[in-house]
Amino acid sequence: MSVQDQPQAPLSIHATLAEIIGRWTVGQEDCATPIANLTFFRRESLTEPCACLVEASVILVAQGAKQLLIGERAYPYDTERFLLASLDLPANSQVLQASRETPCLGLALRLDLRVIAELIAQVRLPVSRERMCEGSAALGTITPALLEPFGRLLALLDEPDAVPVLAPLIEREIHYRLLMSDQAARLLQIASVGSQSHRIARAIDWLKTHYAEPLRIDELAGHVQMSPSSLHHHFRQLTAMSPLQYQKWLRLNEARRLMLNEYLDAAGAAFTVGYESPSQFSREYGRLFGAPPKRDIEGMRARTAGNTSRLGAV
């Protein structure tokens, strides 16, 4: 094999990823791309923990360092470790290493659990019979085999006509590489139909669609074929929240979005997301965000100077 044909070293791939992400994110913190499941982020300073909803995804840092906080657990990730979230979950994100000269640059690729299930069947990976993994996020080791297809995926952004043809193939390869990584057991659990993790994923999907409706635990448990006690136990084990706390988090963050972006007042936002009492809404909002609705929204608008909320950034 010639030197030219040898795979790139991890460091050079990181540099390539950082160059592409840096070019796409100039002047913005979060950036969608023409590849539907792929987003970029850029942070130019250290931050305190800020609320976010992490989708089921793999997150890489090409430059700098961040951490995700879920309940009492911290998941720091950098150029040597990737973050894997196997469920959509509320969390707090914090930038640990960044500056204007050397910003924290990274990407998030949304996982397709159907592709993972197909790959498990295709390569005949054994369904995990091990005890369910704690939590729904984990840190994995970055390897050249995982980085290399990410480099090719990002390179497609400079070849837009190739994106619809080649991006799905490379994304499938990335899913395969994740199944070959040290986080394979977690993906096997979440993608295995009938597993507790798979049932909790279905419960989360239901809550995200019906967050404004009254929550009846018996009905939700029946929907995902679990007992109410088992639903509570496994839901908290994976998300560090009860189903009711998760619904409340969804409601409050949607109300925050409505007030910030749609200019609803607090009472209007409260009723829209399912609250019957504006005073209860204000109390719970203040506990989550540290300030009453009006003061919080005014502060956000002042800080962002017209930009939208950073909710959703990992």
XYZ file of C-alpha atoms in Angstrom:
314
model
C 0.000 0.000 0.000
C 1.387 3.378 -0.953
C 1.569 6.269 1.496
C -1.136 8.005 -0.515
C -3.495 5.035 -0.112
C -3.045 4.670 3.646
C -5.980 5.745 5.888
C -5.730 9.171 7.450
C -4.518 9.347 11.037
C -7.185 10.380 13.550
C -5.574 13.768 14.136
C -5.695 14.742 10.460
C -9.341 13.669 10.189
C -10.197 15.804 13.208
C -8.472 18.753 11.545
C -10.458 18.155 8.346
C -13.735 17.930 10.264
C -12.914 21.108 12.191
C -12.145 22.989 8.961
C -15.455 21.996 7.357
C -17.544 22.650 10.484
C -15.778 25.956 11.085
C -16.501 27.069 7.527
C -20.209 26.207 7.788
C -20.779 27.750 11.225
C -19.209 31.191 10.834
C -21.425 33.664 12.674
C -23.805 31.080 14.164
C -23.875 28.642 17.055
C -26.023 25.882 15.564
C -26.254 25.018 11.904
C -28.453 22.629 9.931
C -26.875 21.069 6.846
C -28.165 19.731 3.511
C -27.784 16.262 5.074
C -31.059 16.032 6.984
C -29.790 14.085 9.995
C -26.576 16.097 10.397
C -26.165 19.332 12.366
C -23.099 21.344 13.391
C -22.377 23.420 16.477
C -19.860 26.153 17.286
C -19.125 27.721 20.682
C -16.544 30.455 21.148
C -16.516 30.656 24.950
C -16.964 28.536 28.053
C -20.547 28.292 29.308
C -22.544 27.370 32.358
C -24.874 24.359 31.929
C -27.815 25.227 29.657
C -30.980 23.228 29.041
C -31.260 21.083 25.936
C -33.233 18.173 24.544
C -30.818 15.603 23.180
C -32.143 13.478 20.342
C -31.071 9.876 19.858
C -27.764 10.673 18.201
C -24.005 10.374 18.117
C -22.123 13.587 18.912
C -18.494 14.224 17.993
C -16.235 17.122 18.895
C -13.671 17.971 16.238
C -12.092 20.704 18.361
C -12.551 21.680 22.016
C -14.546 19.871 24.703
C -18.097 19.765 26.111
C -20.068 17.778 28.641
C -23.650 16.624 29.011
C -25.277 16.599 32.442
C -28.156 14.176 33.048
C -29.440 14.085 36.593
C -26.369 13.617 38.801
C -24.200 12.247 35.991
C -21.703 14.101 33.836
C -20.578 12.886 30.406
C -17.505 14.876 29.249
C -16.574 14.362 25.599
C -13.791 15.649 23.398
C -11.682 14.570 20.422
C -11.027 11.170 22.010
C -14.542 10.280 23.167
C -17.896 10.473 21.423
C -21.250 10.929 23.141
C -23.997 8.455 22.330
C -27.595 9.240 23.276
C -29.895 6.297 22.654
C -33.144 8.093 23.590
C -34.517 11.631 23.299
C -33.859 13.054 26.750
C -33.742 16.360 28.650
C -30.280 17.346 29.836
C -27.915 20.256 30.368
C -25.017 20.997 28.047
C -21.825 22.803 29.036
C -18.803 23.959 27.023
C -15.542 23.052 28.767
C -12.916 24.134 26.233
C -13.406 26.932 23.693
C -12.220 30.412 22.756
C -12.835 32.913 19.986
C -9.516 31.926 18.398
C -10.072 28.161 18.842
C -13.817 27.557 19.062
C -15.415 24.320 20.163
C -16.587 22.700 16.917
C -18.615 19.540 16.560
C -21.455 17.641 14.974
C -24.501 15.586 15.856
C -25.819 12.803 13.646
C -29.341 11.651 14.447
C -29.565 7.874 14.806
C -32.035 5.789 12.819
C -33.022 2.863 15.036
C -34.611 1.093 12.067
C -31.240 1.044 10.304
C -29.622 -0.291 13.464
C -32.236 -3.054 13.702
C -31.693 -3.968 10.032
C -27.930 -4.143 10.549
C -28.313 -6.293 13.652
C -30.346 -8.769 11.596
C -28.074 -8.561 8.548
C -24.816 -9.275 10.380
C -26.579 -11.566 12.850
C -25.437 -9.814 15.966
C -26.772 -11.561 19.072
C -29.482 -9.658 20.953
C -28.012 -8.577 24.278
C -29.203 -10.635 27.252
C -27.139 -8.619 29.672
C -28.577 -6.449 32.422
C -30.012 -3.241 30.976
C -27.406 -0.491 30.601
C -27.715 2.302 33.156
C -28.853 5.594 31.659
C -29.555 6.452 28.056
C -26.294 8.277 27.323
C -22.746 6.979 27.300
C -19.231 7.810 26.179
C -17.501 5.746 23.518
C -13.949 5.616 22.263
C -13.291 7.371 18.948
C -11.412 5.162 16.495
C -10.084 5.762 12.971
C -12.693 3.305 11.663
C -15.491 5.525 13.054
C -13.928 8.859 12.113
C -13.165 7.973 8.508
C -16.814 7.734 7.288
C -17.615 10.965 9.117
C -14.869 12.613 7.080
C -16.430 11.319 3.860
C -19.918 12.385 4.975
C -18.832 15.959 5.618
C -16.864 16.065 2.385
C -20.172 15.520 0.537
C -21.247 19.011 1.573
C -18.873 20.335 -1.089
C -20.500 17.993 -3.630
C -24.227 18.712 -3.182
C -25.411 16.637 -6.148
C -23.942 13.541 -4.487
C -25.669 14.084 -1.125
C -29.001 12.319 -1.863
C -27.195 9.328 -3.391
C -24.200 8.824 -1.125
C -25.178 10.310 2.250
C -27.628 7.472 3.153
C -24.939 4.891 2.340
C -22.317 6.598 4.499
C -24.803 7.129 7.332
C -25.575 3.402 7.221
C -21.851 2.673 7.435
C -21.570 4.955 10.490
C -24.406 3.035 12.167
C -22.511 -0.176 11.445
C -19.302 1.249 12.923
C -21.219 2.226 16.068
C -22.447 -1.359 16.342
C -18.820 -2.451 16.169
C -17.793 0.069 18.845
C -17.602 -0.249 22.617
C -21.213 1.016 22.791
C -22.679 -1.883 20.823
C -24.555 -3.350 23.810
C -26.460 -0.105 24.382
C -27.564 0.075 20.728
C -28.512 -3.596 20.715
C -30.791 -3.031 23.695
C -32.538 0.067 22.396
C -33.086 -1.392 18.907
C -34.348 -4.787 20.103
C -38.143 -4.847 19.737
C -39.721 -5.954 23.001
C -36.819 -4.865 25.201
C -37.460 -2.540 28.120
C -35.348 0.151 26.448
C -37.388 -0.118 23.260
C -40.607 0.230 25.265
C -39.310 3.323 27.046
C -38.393 4.797 23.643
C -42.020 4.248 22.562
C -43.253 5.893 25.782
C -41.053 8.932 25.086
C -42.376 9.163 21.525
C -45.930 9.137 22.904
C -45.152 11.837 25.476
C -43.550 14.086 22.866
C -46.694 13.868 20.733
C -49.251 14.139 23.571
C -47.448 16.374 26.094
C -50.371 18.833 26.287
C -52.838 16.104 27.281
C -53.459 14.871 30.847
C -51.045 12.047 31.647
C -52.611 8.793 32.816
C -49.820 6.407 33.760
C -52.013 3.312 33.443
C -52.866 4.218 29.844
C -49.253 4.996 28.938
C -48.086 1.744 30.533
C -50.707 -0.196 28.594
C -49.682 1.552 25.365
C -46.093 0.284 25.715
C -47.088 -3.085 27.260
C -45.536 -2.518 30.669
C -46.903 -2.440 34.197
C -47.105 1.039 35.758
C -44.417 0.151 38.324
C -42.079 -1.240 35.650
C -42.652 1.823 33.471
C -41.734 4.150 36.355
C -38.638 2.141 37.269
C -37.166 1.788 33.781
C -38.161 5.294 32.673
C -36.297 6.828 35.615
C -33.360 4.459 35.116
C -32.911 5.632 31.523
C -33.844 9.325 31.744
C -33.253 10.279 35.413
C -36.893 11.468 35.427
C -40.357 10.058 36.004
C -42.806 10.123 33.062
C -44.646 13.025 34.748
C -41.401 15.008 35.190
C -40.530 14.343 31.549
C -43.934 15.623 30.422
C -43.545 18.711 32.616
C -40.090 19.380 31.091
C -41.552 19.129 27.581
C -44.422 21.456 28.471
C -42.234 24.114 30.067
C -39.710 24.155 27.260
C -42.429 24.359 24.610
C -44.015 27.221 26.560
C -40.612 28.944 26.663
C -40.314 28.558 22.886
C -43.830 29.937 22.346
C -43.126 33.002 24.486
C -39.726 33.636 22.930
C -40.483 32.969 19.268
C -44.271 33.283 18.957
C -44.612 36.165 21.467
C -47.343 34.500 23.529
C -47.814 35.831 27.051
C -47.283 33.508 30.029
C -50.956 32.641 30.480
C -51.443 31.919 26.779
C -48.374 29.697 26.643
C -49.430 27.897 29.826
C -52.880 27.012 28.464
C -51.443 26.012 25.071
C -49.114 23.399 26.584
C -51.746 21.931 28.889
C -51.601 23.838 32.171
C -54.930 24.729 33.785
C -53.420 27.126 36.335
C -51.165 30.021 35.214
C -49.895 30.399 38.790
C -48.815 26.745 38.917
C -47.162 27.212 35.523
C -45.223 30.259 36.778
C -44.040 28.400 39.902
C -42.838 25.371 37.965
C -41.299 27.542 35.241
C -39.316 29.487 37.844
C -38.060 26.287 39.463
C -36.798 24.945 36.132
C -35.365 28.112 34.573
C -34.462 30.127 37.679
C -36.689 33.122 36.930
C -40.410 33.885 36.340
C -41.542 33.598 32.692
C -41.548 37.308 31.810
C -38.141 38.041 33.351
C -36.617 34.893 31.840
C -37.817 35.718 28.321
C -36.716 39.345 28.571
C -33.290 38.174 29.738
C -33.005 35.666 26.892
C -33.871 38.301 24.313
C -31.298 40.668 25.767
C -28.589 37.982 25.802
C -29.230 36.672 22.327
C -29.843 40.063 20.750
C -32.574 38.761 18.495
C -31.230 35.240 18.031
C -33.364 32.216 18.865
C -32.989 30.087 21.987
C -30.076 27.673 22.265
C -32.394 24.874 23.350
C -31.619 21.720 21.449
C -27.876 22.303 21.161
C -25.813 19.422 22.451
